[in-house]
Amino acid sequence: MLTFCAVLVLILFLFLAEKFADGYQIQILNLIAVNTILALSLNLIYGFTGMFSLGHAGFMAIGAYTCSILIMPPAQKEMLFLLEEAYPIIQNSQAPFFVAVFLGGVMAAIAGIIIGFPVLRLGGDYLGIATLGFAEIIRIVATNIPRVTNGALGFKGIPDYATIWWNYGWLLITIYFITRVVRSNFGNTLKAIRDDETAAQSMGINVFGHKMVSFAMGAFFAGIGGALLASLLTTIDPKMFLFILTFNILMIVVAGGLGSITGSIIGGIGITALLEWLRFVENPMSFGGFEISGIPGMRMLVFSMALVFIILFKQEGVMGMREFSWAWFLGLFKKGQSNKSKEVR
């Protein structure tokens, strides 16, 4: 009941935001939703299953290109493919936005299964390096198949269907699905594999199979996030899917708390807002009569330093592995009332 009321409050907030907020504020709210979806998907792979994956940019690219191809009308694609003419199946494919986003996730999940078979037998840093290589392969392939992706030029003028309602709708679906997964017996098995893979295997758990399912689910939601991002920004090209994209999502997960859904949500809101707020450090500033010209890239420098401090002084992230619960929330009010009663006495 309380969760249902919270969803109603969120819907009311989004309605008011759409009515009164300006375009920039709406864009930040949209980015918060997309980044939180991406953080939740990576947390399922890394935080709950213990697989150090750096391939999120690759899954996002697959979702983004799939969705873009499906939502652009054939007439637009005919004008867009300047380097080489698109394959007929690419030229004539079209689907509603929801279907396009869903298929973006499906294609990313299939890629996750294909890459998962050889690399999930690795562990720790080796898995991270292998998935990083996968993301780079996807980016290079996207550059060199102009009849599918328009090569280095990418896509411009992608229909902007990713409204605040679509983005937060997909966010609620992601939160609901991943929460149900991690609270199920399957989720407990994933945590057991994360904590001690050898012990889990000795108890008869199919470690590889569970890892594969978790990896594919994480890839699916990464593809969903990439599809929404493509429609939100209305332009994509291979250079957009560099390692820095995965790094930003990884920092959201680490700062919020590995193995915490609440932490991913808090990290998604906090880090996205911080990245936008820090834009002022790249503008010219004046201190005591000294003029300091704006330095491009200063925002990321300050952002990285802030993250270093978070990791140094809060190694487990803001939430650690803890989760928000209504019992804890209501307990705060009971504590407050109890303290007031003591003060009156």
GROMACS .gro file of C-alpha atoms in nm:
model
  345
    1MET     CA    1   0.000   0.000   0.000
    2LEU     CA    2   0.278   0.244   0.097
    3THR     CA    3   0.471   0.153  -0.219
    4PHE     CA    4   0.159   0.223  -0.426
    5CYS     CA    5   0.124   0.564  -0.256
    6ALA     CA    6   0.493   0.638  -0.330
    7VAL     CA    7   0.435   0.560  -0.699
    8LEU     CA    8   0.136   0.799  -0.699
    9VAL     CA    9   0.354   1.071  -0.542
   10LEU     CA   10   0.616   1.011  -0.813
   11ILE     CA   11   0.349   1.038  -1.086
   12LEU     CA   12   0.223   1.364  -0.930
   13PHE     CA   13   0.581   1.496  -0.914
   14LEU     CA   14   0.642   1.410  -1.281
   15PHE     CA   15   0.311   1.572  -1.380
   16LEU     CA   16   0.405   1.895  -1.197
   17ALA     CA   17   0.760   1.882  -1.336
   18GLU     CA   18   0.631   1.846  -1.692
   19LYS     CA   19   0.396   2.139  -1.637
   20PHE     CA   20   0.626   2.385  -1.458
   21ALA     CA   21   0.993   2.279  -1.514
   22ASP     CA   22   1.196   2.418  -1.804
   23GLY     CA   23   1.351   2.206  -2.079
   24TYR     CA   24   1.691   2.178  -1.909
   25GLN     CA   25   1.540   2.055  -1.581
   26ILE     CA   26   1.326   1.803  -1.770
   27GLN     CA   27   1.638   1.680  -1.949
   28ILE     CA   28   1.816   1.624  -1.614
   29LEU     CA   29   1.514   1.430  -1.482
   30ASN     CA   30   1.521   1.215  -1.796
   31LEU     CA   31   1.894   1.150  -1.759
   32ILE     CA   32   1.840   1.051  -1.395
   33ALA     CA   33   1.587   0.787  -1.504
   34VAL     CA   34   1.811   0.647  -1.781
   35ASN     CA   35   2.127   0.646  -1.567
   36THR     CA   36   1.942   0.472  -1.283
   37ILE     CA   37   1.822   0.199  -1.522
   38LEU     CA   38   2.182   0.150  -1.638
   39ALA     CA   39   2.314   0.149  -1.281
   40LEU     CA   40   2.057  -0.113  -1.174
   41SER     CA   41   2.149  -0.334  -1.469
   42LEU     CA   42   2.522  -0.316  -1.388
   43ASN     CA   43   2.454  -0.369  -1.017
   44LEU     CA   44   2.270  -0.692  -1.098
   45ILE     CA   45   2.580  -0.819  -1.279
   46TYR     CA   46   2.852  -0.678  -1.054
   47GLY     CA   47   2.693  -0.600  -0.718
   48PHE     CA   48   2.462  -0.901  -0.680
   49THR     CA   49   2.645  -1.166  -0.883
   50GLY     CA   50   3.004  -1.052  -0.833
   51MET     CA   51   3.099  -1.041  -1.204
   52PHE     CA   52   3.328  -0.745  -1.276
   53SER     CA   53   3.195  -0.638  -1.616
   54LEU     CA   54   3.310  -0.337  -1.817
   55GLY     CA   55   3.104  -0.407  -2.129
   56HIS     CA   56   2.803  -0.187  -2.060
   57ALA     CA   57   2.886   0.065  -2.333
   58GLY     CA   58   2.871  -0.220  -2.588
   59PHE     CA   59   2.526  -0.335  -2.471
   60MET     CA   60   2.404   0.024  -2.471
   61ALA     CA   61   2.530   0.071  -2.827
   62ILE     CA   62   2.340  -0.238  -2.945
   63GLY     CA   63   2.019  -0.118  -2.779
   64ALA     CA   64   2.063   0.237  -2.910
   65TYR     CA   65   2.125   0.135  -3.273
   66THR     CA   66   1.844  -0.125  -3.273
   67CYS     CA   67   1.590   0.120  -3.135
   68SER     CA   68   1.702   0.404  -3.364
   69ILE     CA   69   1.674   0.191  -3.678
   70LEU     CA   70   1.324   0.080  -3.579
   71ILE     CA   71   1.176   0.419  -3.487
   72MET     CA   72   1.312   0.619  -3.782
   73PRO     CA   73   1.075   0.621  -4.083
   74PRO     CA   74   1.210   0.472  -4.411
   75ALA     CA   75   1.206   0.815  -4.581
   76GLN     CA   76   1.436   0.957  -4.313
   77LYS     CA   77   1.675   0.660  -4.338
   78GLU     CA   78   1.689   0.706  -4.715
   79MET     CA   79   1.825   1.059  -4.667
   80LEU     CA   80   2.042   0.967  -4.367
   81PHE     CA   81   2.257   0.692  -4.517
   82LEU     CA   82   2.505   0.905  -4.707
   83LEU     CA   83   2.814   0.680  -4.705
   84GLU     CA   84   2.642   0.372  -4.845
   85GLU     CA   85   2.283   0.272  -4.906
   86ALA     CA   86   2.123   0.081  -4.617
   87TYR     CA   87   2.040  -0.288  -4.647
   88PRO     CA   88   1.672  -0.333  -4.746
   89ILE     CA   89   1.585  -0.491  -4.409
   90ILE     CA   90   1.737  -0.190  -4.230
   91GLN     CA   91   1.575   0.057  -4.471
   92ASN     CA   92   1.223  -0.083  -4.434
   93SER     CA   93   1.217  -0.191  -4.068
   94GLN     CA   94   0.992   0.013  -3.843
   95ALA     CA   95   0.817  -0.049  -3.511
   96PRO     CA   96   0.634   0.144  -3.236
   97PHE     CA   97   0.858   0.299  -2.971
   98PHE     CA   98   0.779   0.050  -2.693
   99VAL     CA   99   0.850  -0.245  -2.924
  100ALA     CA  100   1.170  -0.079  -3.051
  101VAL     CA  101   1.299  -0.023  -2.697
  102PHE     CA  102   1.210  -0.378  -2.596
  103LEU     CA  103   1.384  -0.524  -2.903
  104GLY     CA  104   1.687  -0.308  -2.824
  105GLY     CA  105   1.703  -0.484  -2.488
  106VAL     CA  106   1.648  -0.826  -2.650
  107MET     CA  107   1.932  -0.772  -2.899
  108ALA     CA  108   2.163  -0.663  -2.616
  109ALA     CA  109   2.064  -0.973  -2.414
  110ILE     CA  110   2.140  -1.200  -2.713
  111ALA     CA  111   2.481  -1.031  -2.746
  112GLY     CA  112   2.528  -1.086  -2.373
  113ILE     CA  113   2.460  -1.459  -2.412
  114ILE     CA  114   2.695  -1.487  -2.711
  115ILE     CA  115   2.982  -1.308  -2.535
  116GLY     CA  116   2.894  -1.469  -2.203
  117PHE     CA  117   2.969  -1.825  -2.315
  118PRO     CA  118   3.344  -1.770  -2.361
  119VAL     CA  119   3.410  -1.494  -2.103
  120LEU     CA  120   3.202  -1.593  -1.801
  121ARG     CA  121   3.439  -1.880  -1.733
  122LEU     CA  122   3.692  -1.612  -1.646
  123GLY     CA  123   3.686  -1.433  -1.315
  124GLY     CA  124   3.782  -1.105  -1.152
  125ASP     CA  125   4.002  -0.868  -1.354
  126TYR     CA  126   4.019  -1.107  -1.652
  127LEU     CA  127   3.643  -1.085  -1.697
  128GLY     CA  128   3.662  -0.706  -1.677
  129ILE     CA  129   3.930  -0.694  -1.949
  130ALA     CA  130   3.738  -0.937  -2.173
  131THR     CA  131   3.410  -0.742  -2.146
  132LEU     CA  132   3.596  -0.416  -2.204
  133GLY     CA  133   3.733  -0.570  -2.522
  134PHE     CA  134   3.380  -0.671  -2.622
  135ALA     CA  135   3.258  -0.311  -2.585
  136GLU     CA  136   3.544  -0.187  -2.803
  137ILE     CA  137   3.468  -0.455  -3.066
  138ILE     CA  138   3.105  -0.339  -3.082
  139ARG     CA  139   3.218   0.022  -3.127
  140ILE     CA  140   3.465  -0.066  -3.403
  141VAL     CA  141   3.209  -0.288  -3.579
  142ALA     CA  142   2.953  -0.004  -3.562
  143THR     CA  143   3.206   0.221  -3.736
  144ASN     CA  144   3.273  -0.032  -4.013
  145ILE     CA  145   2.925  -0.146  -4.114
  146PRO     CA  146   2.791   0.172  -4.278
  147ARG     CA  147   2.499  -0.011  -4.443
  148VAL     CA  148   2.361  -0.082  -4.094
  149THR     CA  149   2.487   0.198  -3.869
  150ASN     CA  150   2.578   0.472  -4.118
  151GLY     CA  151   2.941   0.429  -4.012
  152ALA     CA  152   3.123   0.706  -3.827
  153LEU     CA  153   2.847   0.957  -3.912
  154GLY     CA  154   2.596   0.775  -3.693
  155PHE     CA  155   2.230   0.874  -3.680
  156LYS     CA  156   2.099   1.230  -3.653
  157GLY     CA  157   1.742   1.343  -3.599
  158ILE     CA  158   1.627   1.029  -3.418
  159PRO     CA  159   1.260   1.079  -3.317
  160ASP     CA  160   1.244   1.208  -2.959
  161TYR     CA  161   0.987   0.967  -2.824
  162ALA     CA  162   1.169   0.916  -2.491
  163THR     CA  163   0.952   1.149  -2.284
  164ILE     CA  164   0.963   1.170  -1.908
  165TRP     CA  165   0.672   0.922  -1.889
  166TRP     CA  166   0.844   0.659  -2.104
  167ASN     CA  167   1.173   0.693  -1.915
  168TYR     CA  168   1.020   0.670  -1.569
  169GLY     CA  169   0.782   0.396  -1.682
  170TRP     CA  170   1.079   0.184  -1.787
  171LEU     CA  171   1.258   0.279  -1.464
  172LEU     CA  172   0.967   0.149  -1.254
  173ILE     CA  173   0.959  -0.173  -1.460
  174THR     CA  174   1.335  -0.216  -1.406
  175ILE     CA  175   1.313  -0.154  -1.031
  176TYR     CA  176   1.019  -0.393  -0.995
  177PHE     CA  177   1.182  -0.669  -1.202
  178ILE     CA  178   1.527  -0.652  -1.042
  179THR     CA  179   1.380  -0.624  -0.691
  180ARG     CA  180   1.174  -0.939  -0.752
  181VAL     CA  181   1.480  -1.118  -0.889
  182VAL     CA  182   1.720  -1.036  -0.605
  183ARG     CA  183   1.458  -1.120  -0.340
  184SER     CA  184   1.380  -1.459  -0.493
  185ASN     CA  185   1.561  -1.789  -0.437
  186PHE     CA  186   1.740  -1.722  -0.764
  187GLY     CA  187   1.864  -1.390  -0.623
  188ASN     CA  188   1.986  -1.561  -0.305
  189THR     CA  189   2.179  -1.804  -0.523
  190LEU     CA  190   2.339  -1.515  -0.709
  191LYS     CA  191   2.449  -1.363  -0.377
  192ALA     CA  192   2.590  -1.699  -0.268
  193ILE     CA  193   2.794  -1.716  -0.590
  194ARG     CA  194   2.914  -1.360  -0.529
  195ASP     CA  195   3.020  -1.434  -0.171
  196ASP     CA  196   3.196  -1.769  -0.236
  197GLU     CA  197   3.179  -1.921  -0.582
  198THR     CA  198   3.368  -2.237  -0.482
  199ALA     CA  199   3.137  -2.306  -0.188
  200ALA     CA  200   2.830  -2.246  -0.406
  201GLN     CA  201   2.961  -2.489  -0.667
  202SER     CA  202   3.037  -2.752  -0.405
  203MET     CA  203   2.672  -2.732  -0.293
  204GLY     CA  204   2.558  -2.834  -0.640
  205ILE     CA  205   2.465  -2.491  -0.773
  206ASN     CA  206   2.500  -2.447  -1.149
  207VAL     CA  207   2.730  -2.147  -1.116
  208PHE     CA  208   2.784  -2.091  -1.488
  209GLY     CA  209   2.411  -2.112  -1.568
  210HIS     CA  210   2.316  -1.863  -1.295
  211LYS     CA  211   2.592  -1.627  -1.404
  212MET     CA  212   2.473  -1.648  -1.765
  213VAL     CA  213   2.111  -1.564  -1.676
  214SER     CA  214   2.220  -1.273  -1.456
  215PHE     CA  215   2.457  -1.144  -1.727
  216ALA     CA  216   2.185  -1.164  -1.996
  217MET     CA  217   1.931  -0.984  -1.774
  218GLY     CA  218   2.184  -0.709  -1.698
  219ALA     CA  219   2.263  -0.678  -2.070
  220PHE     CA  220   1.889  -0.658  -2.149
  221PHE     CA  221   1.834  -0.358  -1.921
  222ALA     CA  222   2.159  -0.197  -2.043
  223GLY     CA  223   2.013  -0.225  -2.396
  224ILE     CA  224   1.690  -0.067  -2.270
  225GLY     CA  225   1.889   0.221  -2.122
  226GLY     CA  226   2.084   0.266  -2.446
  227ALA     CA  227   1.762   0.268  -2.652
  228LEU     CA  228   1.603   0.534  -2.430
  229LEU     CA  229   1.922   0.742  -2.436
  230ALA     CA  230   1.934   0.737  -2.817
  231SER     CA  231   1.578   0.871  -2.844
  232LEU     CA  232   1.641   1.121  -2.564
  233LEU     CA  233   1.955   1.270  -2.722
  234THR     CA  234   1.820   1.224  -3.081
  235THR     CA  235   2.171   1.154  -3.210
  236ILE     CA  236   2.418   0.867  -3.176
  237ASP     CA  237   2.753   0.773  -3.329
  238PRO     CA  238   3.024   0.517  -3.240
  239LYS     CA  239   3.235   0.773  -3.048
  240MET     CA  240   2.952   0.813  -2.799
  241PHE     CA  241   3.006   0.457  -2.670
  242LEU     CA  242   3.359   0.490  -2.538
  243PHE     CA  243   3.480   0.337  -2.209
  244ILE     CA  244   3.401   0.661  -2.025
  245LEU     CA  245   3.031   0.577  -2.062
  246THR     CA  246   3.079   0.249  -1.873
  247PHE     CA  247   3.301   0.430  -1.620
  248ASN     CA  248   3.024   0.678  -1.536
  249ILE     CA  249   2.774   0.397  -1.477
  250LEU     CA  250   3.028   0.203  -1.270
  251MET     CA  251   3.086   0.509  -1.053
  252ILE     CA  252   2.712   0.545  -0.991
  253VAL     CA  253   2.699   0.183  -0.876
  254VAL     CA  254   3.009   0.208  -0.656
  255ALA     CA  255   2.910   0.543  -0.504
  256GLY     CA  256   2.556   0.419  -0.431
  257GLY     CA  257   2.661   0.081  -0.296
  258LEU     CA  258   2.745  -0.252  -0.459
  259GLY     CA  259   2.461  -0.496  -0.403
  260SER     CA  260   2.200  -0.233  -0.315
  261ILE     CA  261   1.904  -0.135  -0.535
  262THR     CA  262   1.841   0.168  -0.314
  263GLY     CA  263   2.206   0.264  -0.354
  264SER     CA  264   2.179   0.253  -0.735
  265ILE     CA  265   1.874   0.481  -0.722
  266ILE     CA  266   2.045   0.727  -0.485
  267GLY     CA  267   2.364   0.711  -0.693
  268GLY     CA  268   2.170   0.764  -1.017
  269ILE     CA  269   2.004   1.077  -0.878
  270GLY     CA  270   2.312   1.214  -0.698
  271ILE     CA  271   2.579   1.153  -0.963
  272THR     CA  272   2.362   1.273  -1.254
  273ALA     CA  273   2.269   1.591  -1.066
  274LEU     CA  274   2.634   1.643  -0.960
  275LEU     CA  275   2.760   1.605  -1.318
  276GLU     CA  276   2.515   1.869  -1.439
  277TRP     CA  277   2.577   2.104  -1.144
  278LEU     CA  278   2.955   2.091  -1.201
  279ARG     CA  279   2.920   2.244  -1.548
  280PHE     CA  280   2.981   2.588  -1.393
  281VAL     CA  281   3.351   2.498  -1.327
  282GLU     CA  282   3.410   2.496  -1.704
  283ASN     CA  283   3.284   2.855  -1.739
  284PRO     CA  284   3.508   3.164  -1.702
  285MET     CA  285   3.528   3.275  -1.336
  286SER     CA  286   3.658   3.578  -1.146
  287PHE     CA  287   3.836   3.556  -0.804
  288GLY     CA  288   3.953   3.879  -0.635
  289GLY     CA  289   4.011   4.055  -0.965
  290PHE     CA  290   4.174   3.752  -1.131
  291GLU     CA  291   4.002   3.622  -1.436
  292ILE     CA  292   4.015   3.247  -1.491
  293SER     CA  293   3.919   3.131  -1.835
  294GLY     CA  294   3.700   2.824  -1.862
  295ILE     CA  295   3.887   2.493  -1.894
  296PRO     CA  296   3.710   2.221  -2.097
  297GLY     CA  297   3.712   1.892  -1.909
  298MET     CA  298   3.747   2.052  -1.564
  299ARG     CA  299   3.404   1.915  -1.473
  300MET     CA  300   3.520   1.556  -1.509
  301LEU     CA  301   3.839   1.632  -1.311
  302VAL     CA  302   3.640   1.771  -1.017
  303PHE     CA  303   3.389   1.485  -1.050
  304SER     CA  304   3.666   1.224  -1.039
  305MET     CA  305   3.820   1.388  -0.730
  306ALA     CA  306   3.481   1.386  -0.558
  307LEU     CA  307   3.449   1.016  -0.633
  308VAL     CA  308   3.798   0.947  -0.498
  309PHE     CA  309   3.695   1.110  -0.169
  310ILE     CA  310   3.375   0.903  -0.160
  311ILE     CA  311   3.572   0.582  -0.213
  312LEU     CA  312   3.837   0.682   0.045
  313PHE     CA  313   3.596   0.773   0.323
  314LYS     CA  314   3.294   0.557   0.233
  315GLN     CA  315   3.439   0.248   0.068
  316GLU     CA  316   3.113   0.054   0.067
  317GLY     CA  317   2.927   0.347  -0.096
  318VAL     CA  318   2.639   0.548   0.045
  319MET     CA  319   2.415   0.248   0.120
  320GLY     CA  320   2.660  -0.041   0.129
  321MET     CA  321   2.442  -0.349   0.086
  322ARG     CA  322   2.152  -0.202   0.281
  323GLU     CA  323   1.809  -0.143   0.130
  324PHE     CA  324   1.533   0.104   0.201
  325SER     CA  325   1.232  -0.046   0.377
  326TRP     CA  326   0.905   0.104   0.495
  327ALA     CA  327   0.957  -0.051   0.840
  328TRP     CA  328   1.283   0.144   0.875
  329PHE     CA  329   1.118   0.463   0.741
  330LEU     CA  330   0.821   0.441   0.981
  331GLY     CA  331   1.062   0.358   1.263
  332LEU     CA  332   1.220   0.702   1.220
  333PHE     CA  333   0.887   0.870   1.302
  334LYS     CA  334   0.832   0.641   1.602
  335LYS     CA  335   1.179   0.729   1.730
  336GLY     CA  336   1.104   1.099   1.685
  337GLN     CA  337   0.777   1.068   1.878
  338SER     CA  338   0.949   0.866   2.150
  339ASN     CA  339   1.220   1.130   2.192
  340LYS     CA  340   0.957   1.407   2.212
  341SER     CA  341   0.770   1.214   2.484
  342LYS     CA  342   1.091   1.183   2.687
  343GLU     CA  343   1.157   1.557   2.651
  344VAL     CA  344   0.802   1.638   2.778
  345ARG     CA  345   0.855   1.415   3.082
   0.00000   0.00000   0.00000
